[in-house]
PDB file of C-alpha atoms in Angstrom:
ATOM      1  CA  MET C   1     -16.292 -16.337  -4.269  1.00  0.00           C
ATOM      2  CA  LEU C   2     -13.022 -17.970  -5.100  1.00  0.00           C
ATOM      3  CA  PRO C   3     -11.266 -20.824  -3.309  1.00  0.00           C
ATOM      4  CA  PHE C   4      -7.866 -20.354  -1.730  1.00  0.00           C
ATOM      5  CA  SER C   5      -4.981 -19.945  -4.107  1.00  0.00           C
ATOM      6  CA  SER C   6      -1.598 -18.407  -3.426  1.00  0.00           C
ATOM      7  CA  GLY C   7      -0.432 -15.314  -5.224  1.00  0.00           C
ATOM      8  CA  THR C   8       3.149 -14.338  -5.954  1.00  0.00           C
ATOM      9  CA  CYS C   9       5.306 -12.141  -3.711  1.00  0.00           C
ATOM     10  CA  HIS C  10       7.792 -10.022  -5.653  1.00  0.00           C
ATOM     11  CA  ALA C  11      11.042  -8.507  -4.405  1.00  0.00           C
ATOM     12  CA  GLU C  12      11.403  -5.911  -7.147  1.00  0.00           C
ATOM     13  CA  ASN C  13      10.604  -2.212  -6.862  1.00  0.00           C
ATOM     14  CA  ALA C  14       7.314  -0.927  -8.254  1.00  0.00           C
ATOM     15  CA  ASN C  15       7.184   0.709 -11.682  1.00  0.00           C
ATOM     16  CA  PHE C  16       3.627   1.988 -11.200  1.00  0.00           C
ATOM     17  CA  ALA C  17       2.673   5.511 -12.252  1.00  0.00           C
ATOM     18  CA  ARG C  18       1.645   8.372  -9.975  1.00  0.00           C
ATOM     19  CA  ALA C  19      -2.088   8.952  -9.595  1.00  0.00           C
ATOM     20  CA  SER C  20      -4.729  10.128  -7.116  1.00  0.00           C
ATOM     21  CA  LEU C  21      -7.870   8.556  -5.690  1.00  0.00           C
ATOM     22  CA  HIS C  22     -10.361   9.366  -2.921  1.00  0.00           C
ATOM     23  CA  TYR C  23     -12.196   7.285  -0.361  1.00  0.00           C
ATOM     24  CA  HIS C  24     -14.556   7.956   2.557  1.00  0.00           C
ATOM     25  CA  ASP C  25     -14.796   6.568   6.062  1.00  0.00           C
ATOM     26  CA  TYR C  26     -17.954   4.470   6.168  1.00  0.00           C
ATOM     27  CA  ARG C  27     -18.956   5.943   9.550  1.00  0.00           C
ATOM     28  CA  SER C  28     -19.590   9.298   7.902  1.00  0.00           C
ATOM     29  CA  LEU C  29     -21.880   7.715   5.301  1.00  0.00           C
ATOM     30  CA  ILE C  30     -23.947   4.876   6.808  1.00  0.00           C
ATOM     31  CA  GLN C  31     -25.448   4.075  10.204  1.00  0.00           C
ATOM     32  CA  GLU C  32     -24.524   0.378  10.341  1.00  0.00           C
ATOM     33  CA  ARG C  33     -21.261  -0.544  12.022  1.00  0.00           C
ATOM     34  CA  SER C  34     -18.586  -3.192  11.441  1.00  0.00           C
ATOM     35  CA  GLY C  35     -19.685  -6.712  12.292  1.00  0.00           C
ATOM     36  CA  HIS C  36     -23.136  -6.280  10.753  1.00  0.00           C
ATOM     37  CA  GLN C  37     -24.541  -9.623   9.567  1.00  0.00           C
ATOM     38  CA  PHE C  38     -26.811 -10.548   6.675  1.00  0.00           C
ATOM     39  CA  ILE C  39     -28.447 -13.930   6.105  1.00  0.00           C
ATOM     40  CA  GLN C  40     -27.722 -15.425   2.676  1.00  0.00           C
ATOM     41  CA  GLY C  41     -30.635 -14.565   0.398  1.00  0.00           C
ATOM     42  CA  GLU C  42     -31.274 -11.165   2.003  1.00  0.00           C
ATOM     43  CA  ALA C  43     -30.533  -7.829   0.377  1.00  0.00           C
ATOM     44  CA  ILE C  44     -27.389  -6.046   1.507  1.00  0.00           C
ATOM     45  CA  SER C  45     -28.433  -2.461   2.183  1.00  0.00           C
ATOM     46  CA  PHE C  46     -27.284   0.336   4.447  1.00  0.00           C
ATOM     47  CA  THR C  47     -29.043   3.303   6.060  1.00  0.00           C
ATOM     48  CA  LEU C  48     -27.575   6.683   5.149  1.00  0.00           C
ATOM     49  CA  GLU C  49     -26.194   8.985   7.806  1.00  0.00           C
ATOM     50  CA  PRO C  50     -27.715  12.503   7.856  1.00  0.00           C
ATOM     51  CA  GLY C  51     -25.788  14.661   5.439  1.00  0.00           C
ATOM     52  CA  ALA C  52     -24.357  11.739   3.460  1.00  0.00           C
ATOM     53  CA  GLU C  53     -26.554  12.548   0.467  1.00  0.00           C
ATOM     54  CA  LYS C  54     -23.779  14.728  -0.957  1.00  0.00           C
ATOM     55  CA  PHE C  55     -21.702  11.619  -1.520  1.00  0.00           C
ATOM     56  CA  PHE C  56     -24.468   9.241  -2.583  1.00  0.00           C
ATOM     57  CA  ASN C  57     -26.215  11.611  -5.006  1.00  0.00           C
ATOM     58  CA  LYS C  58     -23.210  11.436  -7.324  1.00  0.00           C
ATOM     59  CA  PRO C  59     -21.785   8.396  -9.113  1.00  0.00           C
ATOM     60  CA  PHE C  60     -19.858   6.305  -6.600  1.00  0.00           C
ATOM     61  CA  LEU C  61     -18.244   2.935  -6.108  1.00  0.00           C
ATOM     62  CA  ILE C  62     -18.348   0.369  -3.323  1.00  0.00           C
ATOM     63  CA  ARG C  63     -15.248  -1.805  -3.455  1.00  0.00           C
ATOM     64  CA  LEU C  64     -15.768  -5.231  -1.920  1.00  0.00           C
ATOM     65  CA  PHE C  65     -12.930  -7.402  -0.610  1.00  0.00           C
ATOM     66  CA  ARG C  66     -13.140 -11.007   0.547  1.00  0.00           C
ATOM     67  CA  VAL C  67     -11.588 -11.396   4.011  1.00  0.00           C
ATOM     68  CA  ASP C  68      -9.845 -14.637   4.950  1.00  0.00           C
ATOM     69  CA  GLY C  69      -8.241 -15.787   8.163  1.00  0.00           C
ATOM     70  CA  ALA C  70      -8.761 -14.316  11.604  1.00  0.00           C
ATOM     71  CA  GLY C  71      -8.341 -10.645  10.699  1.00  0.00           C
ATOM     72  CA  ARG C  72     -10.624  -8.089   9.079  1.00  0.00           C
ATOM     73  CA  ASP C  73      -8.307  -6.920   6.312  1.00  0.00           C
ATOM     74  CA  PRO C  74      -7.867  -8.628   2.935  1.00  0.00           C
ATOM     75  CA  GLU C  75      -4.575 -10.278   2.077  1.00  0.00           C
ATOM     76  CA  PRO C  76      -2.413  -9.050  -0.825  1.00  0.00           C
ATOM     77  CA  VAL C  77      -1.913 -11.355  -3.785  1.00  0.00           C
ATOM     78  CA  ALA C  78       1.364  -9.693  -4.843  1.00  0.00           C
ATOM     79  CA  SER C  79       3.768  -6.932  -3.820  1.00  0.00           C
ATOM     80  CA  PHE C  80       6.160  -4.598  -5.594  1.00  0.00           C
ATOM     81  CA  ARG C  81       8.053  -2.400  -3.152  1.00  0.00           C
ATOM     82  CA  PRO C  82       6.488  -0.369  -1.599  1.00  0.00           C
ATOM     83  CA  CYS C  83       3.116  -1.387  -3.090  1.00  0.00           C
ATOM     84  CA  LEU C  84       0.744  -4.191  -2.148  1.00  0.00           C
ATOM     85  CA  VAL C  85      -1.636  -5.624  -4.748  1.00  0.00           C
ATOM     86  CA  PHE C  86      -5.201  -6.617  -3.801  1.00  0.00           C
ATOM     87  CA  LEU C  87      -8.157  -8.087  -5.686  1.00  0.00           C
ATOM     88  CA  SER C  88     -11.613  -6.598  -5.254  1.00  0.00           C
ATOM     89  CA  ALA C  89     -15.132  -6.603  -6.653  1.00  0.00           C
ATOM     90  CA  PRO C  90     -16.061  -2.999  -7.595  1.00  0.00           C
ATOM     91  CA  TYR C  91     -19.776  -2.195  -7.451  1.00  0.00           C
ATOM     92  CA  VAL C  92     -20.452   0.871  -9.599  1.00  0.00           C
ATOM     93  CA  PHE C  93     -23.453   3.132  -8.926  1.00  0.00           C
ATOM     94  CA  LYS C  94     -23.835   5.607 -11.780  1.00  0.00           C
ATOM     95  CA  ASP C  95     -27.085   7.332 -10.831  1.00  0.00           C
ATOM     96  CA  GLY C  96     -26.645   7.859  -7.116  1.00  0.00           C
ATOM     97  CA  VAL C  97     -29.116   6.700  -4.462  1.00  0.00           C
ATOM     98  CA  GLN C  98     -32.749   7.644  -3.990  1.00  0.00           C
ATOM     99  CA  GLY C  99     -34.081   7.905  -0.450  1.00  0.00           C
ATOM    100  CA  ALA C 100     -32.331   7.016   2.793  1.00  0.00           C
ATOM    101  CA  VAL C 101     -30.986   3.562   1.867  1.00  0.00           C
ATOM    102  CA  VAL C 102     -28.137   2.389  -0.343  1.00  0.00           C
ATOM    103  CA  ARG C 103     -28.839  -1.096  -1.651  1.00  0.00           C
ATOM    104  CA  ILE C 104     -25.989  -3.209  -3.015  1.00  0.00           C
ATOM    105  CA  GLY C 105     -28.013  -6.227  -4.097  1.00  0.00           C
ATOM    106  CA  LEU C 106     -29.397  -9.604  -3.122  1.00  0.00           C
ATOM    107  CA  THR C 107     -27.179 -12.320  -1.673  1.00  0.00           C
ATOM    108  CA  GLU C 108     -28.943 -15.111  -3.564  1.00  0.00           C
ATOM    109  CA  ASN C 109     -25.758 -16.519  -5.090  1.00  0.00           C
ATOM    110  CA  ILE C 110     -23.930 -18.793  -2.641  1.00  0.00           C
ATOM    111  CA  SER C 111     -20.719 -17.034  -3.689  1.00  0.00           C
ATOM    112  CA  TRP C 112     -21.739 -14.499  -1.033  1.00  0.00           C
ATOM    113  CA  LEU C 113     -20.834 -17.321   1.332  1.00  0.00           C
ATOM    114  CA  HIS C 114     -17.541 -19.194   1.081  1.00  0.00           C
ATOM    115  CA  PRO C 115     -17.805 -22.233  -1.230  1.00  0.00           C
ATOM    116  CA  MET C 116     -14.828 -24.585  -0.920  1.00  0.00           C
ATOM    117  CA  PRO C 117     -13.503 -27.062  -3.523  1.00  0.00           C
ATOM    118  CA  ASN C 118     -14.225 -29.965  -1.138  1.00  0.00           C
ATOM    119  CA  GLY C 119     -17.925 -29.076  -1.032  1.00  0.00           C
ATOM    120  CA  GLN C 120     -17.867 -27.389   2.351  1.00  0.00           C
ATOM    121  CA  LEU C 121     -19.566 -24.008   2.700  1.00  0.00           C
ATOM    122  CA  GLU C 122     -18.528 -21.399   5.245  1.00  0.00           C
ATOM    123  CA  ASP C 123     -19.989 -18.013   6.133  1.00  0.00           C
ATOM    124  CA  GLY C 124     -18.804 -15.101   4.012  1.00  0.00           C
ATOM    125  CA  ARG C 125     -16.653 -12.297   5.445  1.00  0.00           C
ATOM    126  CA  PHE C 126     -16.159  -9.041   3.544  1.00  0.00           C
ATOM    127  CA  LEU C 127     -14.800  -5.529   3.790  1.00  0.00           C
ATOM    128  CA  LEU C 128     -16.526  -2.738   1.830  1.00  0.00           C
ATOM    129  CA  VAL C 129     -14.875   0.610   1.074  1.00  0.00           C
ATOM    130  CA  PHE C 130     -16.763   3.637  -0.304  1.00  0.00           C
ATOM    131  CA  GLU C 131     -15.121   5.660  -3.101  1.00  0.00           C
ATOM    132  CA  PRO C 132     -16.232   8.340  -5.554  1.00  0.00           C
ATOM    133  CA  LEU C 133     -16.467   6.831  -9.026  1.00  0.00           C
ATOM    134  CA  ALA C 134     -12.918   6.834 -10.405  1.00  0.00           C
ATOM    135  CA  ASP C 135     -10.756   3.713 -10.526  1.00  0.00           C
ATOM    136  CA  LYS C 136     -13.068   0.797 -11.419  1.00  0.00           C
ATOM    137  CA  ASP C 137     -10.361  -1.832 -11.777  1.00  0.00           C
ATOM    138  CA  ALA C 138     -10.759  -5.059  -9.799  1.00  0.00           C
ATOM    139  CA  VAL C 139      -6.993  -5.003  -9.157  1.00  0.00           C
ATOM    140  CA  LEU C 140      -6.093  -2.341  -6.581  1.00  0.00           C
ATOM    141  CA  ARG C 141      -2.529  -1.330  -5.720  1.00  0.00           C
ATOM    142  CA  LEU C 142      -1.888   0.434  -2.401  1.00  0.00           C
ATOM    143  CA  ASP C 143       1.269   1.810  -0.867  1.00  0.00           C
ATOM    144  CA  GLN C 144       2.115  -0.417   2.082  1.00  0.00           C
ATOM    145  CA  GLN C 145       2.014   2.529   4.470  1.00  0.00           C
ATOM    146  CA  SER C 146      -1.483   3.447   3.251  1.00  0.00           C
ATOM    147  CA  SER C 147      -3.214   0.096   3.200  1.00  0.00           C
ATOM    148  CA  ALA C 148      -4.082  -0.037   6.923  1.00  0.00           C
ATOM    149  CA  ALA C 149      -5.738   3.401   6.859  1.00  0.00           C
ATOM    150  CA  TYR C 150      -7.608   2.575   3.668  1.00  0.00           C
ATOM    151  CA  PHE C 151      -9.043  -0.663   5.056  1.00  0.00           C
ATOM    152  CA  ALA C 152      -9.838   0.984   8.405  1.00  0.00           C
ATOM    153  CA  ALA C 153     -12.237   3.246   6.497  1.00  0.00           C
ATOM    154  CA  GLY C 154     -14.261   0.250   5.285  1.00  0.00           C
ATOM    155  CA  ILE C 155     -17.121  -1.617   6.939  1.00  0.00           C
ATOM    156  CA  TYR C 156     -16.670  -5.280   7.814  1.00  0.00           C
ATOM    157  CA  ILE C 157     -19.739  -7.472   7.254  1.00  0.00           C
ATOM    158  CA  GLU C 158     -20.625 -11.141   7.390  1.00  0.00           C
ATOM    159  CA  VAL C 159     -23.056 -13.180   5.289  1.00  0.00           C
ATOM    160  CA  THR C 160     -24.291 -16.229   7.205  1.00  0.00           C
ATOM    161  CA  ARG C 161     -25.907 -19.425   6.012  1.00  0.00           C
ATOM    162  CA  GLN C 162     -29.666 -19.754   6.224  1.00  0.00           C
ATOM    163  CA  PRO C 163     -30.611 -21.716   9.358  1.00  0.00           C
ATOM    164  CA  GLY C 164     -31.816 -25.205   8.471  1.00  0.00           C
ATOM    165  CA  LYS C 165     -31.139 -24.836   4.749  1.00  0.00           C
ATOM    166  CA  ARG C 166     -29.346 -27.678   2.951  1.00  0.00           C
ATOM    167  CA  TYR C 167     -26.571 -26.584   0.605  1.00  0.00           C
ATOM    168  CA  PRO C 168     -25.706 -29.473  -1.776  1.00  0.00           C
ATOM    169  CA  SER C 169     -21.974 -30.163  -1.845  1.00  0.00           C
ATOM    170  CA  GLU C 170     -22.058 -30.761  -5.606  1.00  0.00           C
ATOM    171  CA  GLU C 171     -23.339 -27.243  -6.252  1.00  0.00           C
ATOM    172  CA  THR C 172     -20.830 -25.808  -3.803  1.00  0.00           C
ATOM    173  CA  MET C 173     -17.945 -27.540  -5.591  1.00  0.00           C
ATOM    174  CA  ARG C 174     -19.192 -26.352  -8.986  1.00  0.00           C
ATOM    175  CA  ILE C 175     -19.348 -22.717  -7.861  1.00  0.00           C
ATOM    176  CA  ALA C 176     -15.927 -23.018  -6.214  1.00  0.00           C
ATOM    177  CA  GLN C 177     -14.439 -24.275  -9.490  1.00  0.00           C
ATOM    178  CA  GLN C 178     -16.045 -21.444 -11.463  1.00  0.00           C
ATOM    179  CA  ASN C 179     -14.751 -18.881  -9.013  1.00  0.00           C
ATOM    180  CA  ASP C 180     -11.254 -20.335  -9.126  1.00  0.00           C
ATOM    181  CA  ALA C 181     -11.256 -20.080 -12.924  1.00  0.00           C
ATOM    182  CA  TYR C 182     -12.169 -16.384 -12.683  1.00  0.00           C
ATOM    183  CA  LEU C 183      -9.440 -15.748 -10.119  1.00  0.00           C
ATOM    184  CA  GLN C 184      -6.865 -17.232 -12.456  1.00  0.00           C
ATOM    185  CA  THR C 185      -7.780 -14.615 -15.066  1.00  0.00           C
ATOM    186  CA  LEU C 186      -6.921 -11.806 -12.616  1.00  0.00           C
ATOM    187  CA  PHE C 187      -3.545 -13.064 -11.398  1.00  0.00           C
ATOM    188  CA  PRO C 188      -1.579 -12.186 -14.569  1.00  0.00           C
ATOM    189  CA  LYS C 189      -2.593  -8.529 -14.267  1.00  0.00           C
ATOM    190  CA  ALA C 190      -2.029  -8.467 -10.507  1.00  0.00           C
ATOM    191  CA  ASN C 191       1.489  -9.797 -11.028  1.00  0.00           C
ATOM    192  CA  LYS C 192       2.375  -7.300 -13.761  1.00  0.00           C
ATOM    193  CA  ASN C 193       4.740  -4.491 -12.747  1.00  0.00           C
ATOM    194  CA  SER C 194       4.117  -1.756 -15.297  1.00  0.00           C
ATOM    195  CA  ARG C 195       3.763   2.012 -15.440  1.00  0.00           C
ATOM    196  CA  GLU C 196       0.383   1.581 -17.118  1.00  0.00           C
ATOM    197  CA  PHE C 197      -1.021   0.866 -13.631  1.00  0.00           C
ATOM    198  CA  HIS C 198      -1.349   3.098 -10.555  1.00  0.00           C
ATOM    199  CA  CYS C 199      -0.475   2.629  -6.904  1.00  0.00           C
ATOM    200  CA  TYR C 200      -2.214   4.791  -4.309  1.00  0.00           C
ATOM    201  CA  ARG C 201      -1.122   6.199  -0.973  1.00  0.00           C
ATOM    202  CA  GLY C 202      -3.436   7.962   1.488  1.00  0.00           C
ATOM    203  CA  THR C 203      -3.699   9.757   4.822  1.00  0.00           C
ATOM    204  CA  PHE C 204      -6.765  10.760   6.830  1.00  0.00           C
ATOM    205  CA  ALA C 205      -7.886  14.358   7.188  1.00  0.00           C
ATOM    206  CA  SER C 206      -6.129  16.007  10.137  1.00  0.00           C
ATOM    207  CA  ASN C 207      -9.277  17.572  11.612  1.00  0.00           C
ATOM    208  CA  GLY C 208     -10.465  14.235  12.984  1.00  0.00           C
ATOM    209  CA  GLN C 209     -13.653  14.269  10.940  1.00  0.00           C
ATOM    210  CA  PHE C 210     -14.660  11.467   8.609  1.00  0.00           C
ATOM    211  CA  ASN C 211     -14.127  13.548   5.518  1.00  0.00           C
ATOM    212  CA  GLU C 212     -13.063  12.583   2.044  1.00  0.00           C
ATOM    213  CA  THR C 213      -9.480  11.362   2.033  1.00  0.00           C
ATOM    214  CA  GLN C 214      -7.140  11.870  -0.869  1.00  0.00           C
ATOM    215  CA  LEU C 215      -4.711   9.153  -1.848  1.00  0.00           C
ATOM    216  CA  LEU C 216      -1.339  10.406  -3.054  1.00  0.00           C
ATOM    217  CA  THR C 217       0.918   8.067  -4.990  1.00  0.00           C
ATOM    218  CA  SER C 218       4.529   7.508  -4.063  1.00  0.00           C
ATOM    219  CA  CYS C 219       5.249   4.083  -5.463  1.00  0.00           C
ATOM    220  CA  ASP C 220       8.276   5.236  -7.397  1.00  0.00           C
ATOM    221  CA  ALA C 221       9.823   6.602  -4.199  1.00  0.00           C
ATOM    222  CA  PRO C 222      12.593   4.675  -2.397  1.00  0.00           C
ATOM    223  CA  PRO C 223      11.299   1.614  -0.512  1.00  0.00           C
ATOM    224  CA  SER C 224      10.285   2.551   3.021  1.00  0.00           C
ATOM    225  CA  ASP C 225      10.224  -0.922   4.552  1.00  0.00           C
ATOM    226  CA  ASP C 226      12.801  -3.601   3.807  1.00  0.00           C
ATOM    227  CA  ASN C 227      10.529  -6.188   5.384  1.00  0.00           C
ATOM    228  CA  LEU C 228       8.021  -5.913   2.559  1.00  0.00           C
ATOM    229  CA  ASN C 229       9.595  -8.948   0.905  1.00  0.00           C
ATOM    230  CA  ASP C 230       8.358 -11.010   3.857  1.00  0.00           C
ATOM    231  CA  VAL C 231       4.699 -10.281   3.080  1.00  0.00           C
ATOM    232  CA  THR C 232       2.787 -13.532   2.851  1.00  0.00           C
ATOM    233  CA  THR C 233       0.437 -13.361  -0.089  1.00  0.00           C
ATOM    234  CA  GLY C 234      -2.779 -15.306  -0.183  1.00  0.00           C
ATOM    235  CA  ALA C 235      -6.103 -15.626  -1.872  1.00  0.00           C
ATOM    236  CA  THR C 236      -8.664 -12.874  -2.084  1.00  0.00           C
ATOM    237  CA  ARG C 237     -11.899 -14.612  -2.963  1.00  0.00           C
ATOM    238  CA  LEU C 238     -14.054 -12.530  -5.268  1.00  0.00           C
ATOM    239  CA  PHE C 239     -17.325 -12.524  -7.041  1.00  0.00           C
ATOM    240  CA  GLN C 240     -17.328 -13.733 -10.580  1.00  0.00           C
ATOM    241  CA  ALA C 241     -17.600 -10.924 -13.108  1.00  0.00           C
ATOM    242  CA  SER C 242     -21.263 -11.777 -13.684  1.00  0.00           C
ATOM    243  CA  ASP C 243     -22.004 -11.113 -10.022  1.00  0.00           C
ATOM    244  CA  VAL C 244     -20.631  -7.549 -10.052  1.00  0.00           C
ATOM    245  CA  SER C 245     -23.676  -5.489 -10.868  1.00  0.00           C
ATOM    246  CA  THR C 246     -23.986  -1.802 -11.628  1.00  0.00           C
ATOM    247  CA  GLY C 247     -26.696   0.656 -10.751  1.00  0.00           C
ATOM    248  CA  SER C 248     -28.413   1.648  -7.524  1.00  0.00           C
TER     249      SER C 248
END
């Protein structure tokens, strides 16, 4: 995971292209609920809800966001009216899931916690959103009016330190430096305002069920909120590329 580093807030209008994307409310797919904790070193896995096999038996993606501060939503690293830009770690599952459990992977790497440049190590806090396999980019652009609904569909989890385990500060600082170097490679793309990229907007199904939700783009529409320029951008701490695994 990457140490804190400020992104850039832009005042210009977005030039992003129209596109579409889908996501699911986690409560329709898995039995665990927000606030679930895992001890560092354990496997992160979830129990499927009855009937969720239709989603998991096809290629899908779990998009992971680092959460900082007191809230449960990630912070944008840039904005282009009316779009907010976020960094994520996309976990791609190409062959679906066998059985009643979806397993993301082991939390052996201390990047699942929160390594700091000063050698301190805090518990990790994450938001995971379930999507059909489509947009696999680590940089995700969301219409400002859609971001709250999108993140509300994700499950918030925590990865806690092992009780009694000693985490050497030298190793923590080394991982923090590696993560910061990876983050710096993502910022140029996140700060690029180009039609080659997409920005997504979404609304929940009106029937009240946790069904698939389609995201409709409207980033080339007139700005809907003049206060967007006041967005405070911050650091989204991510896994290094080597930590983003594929497969079930």
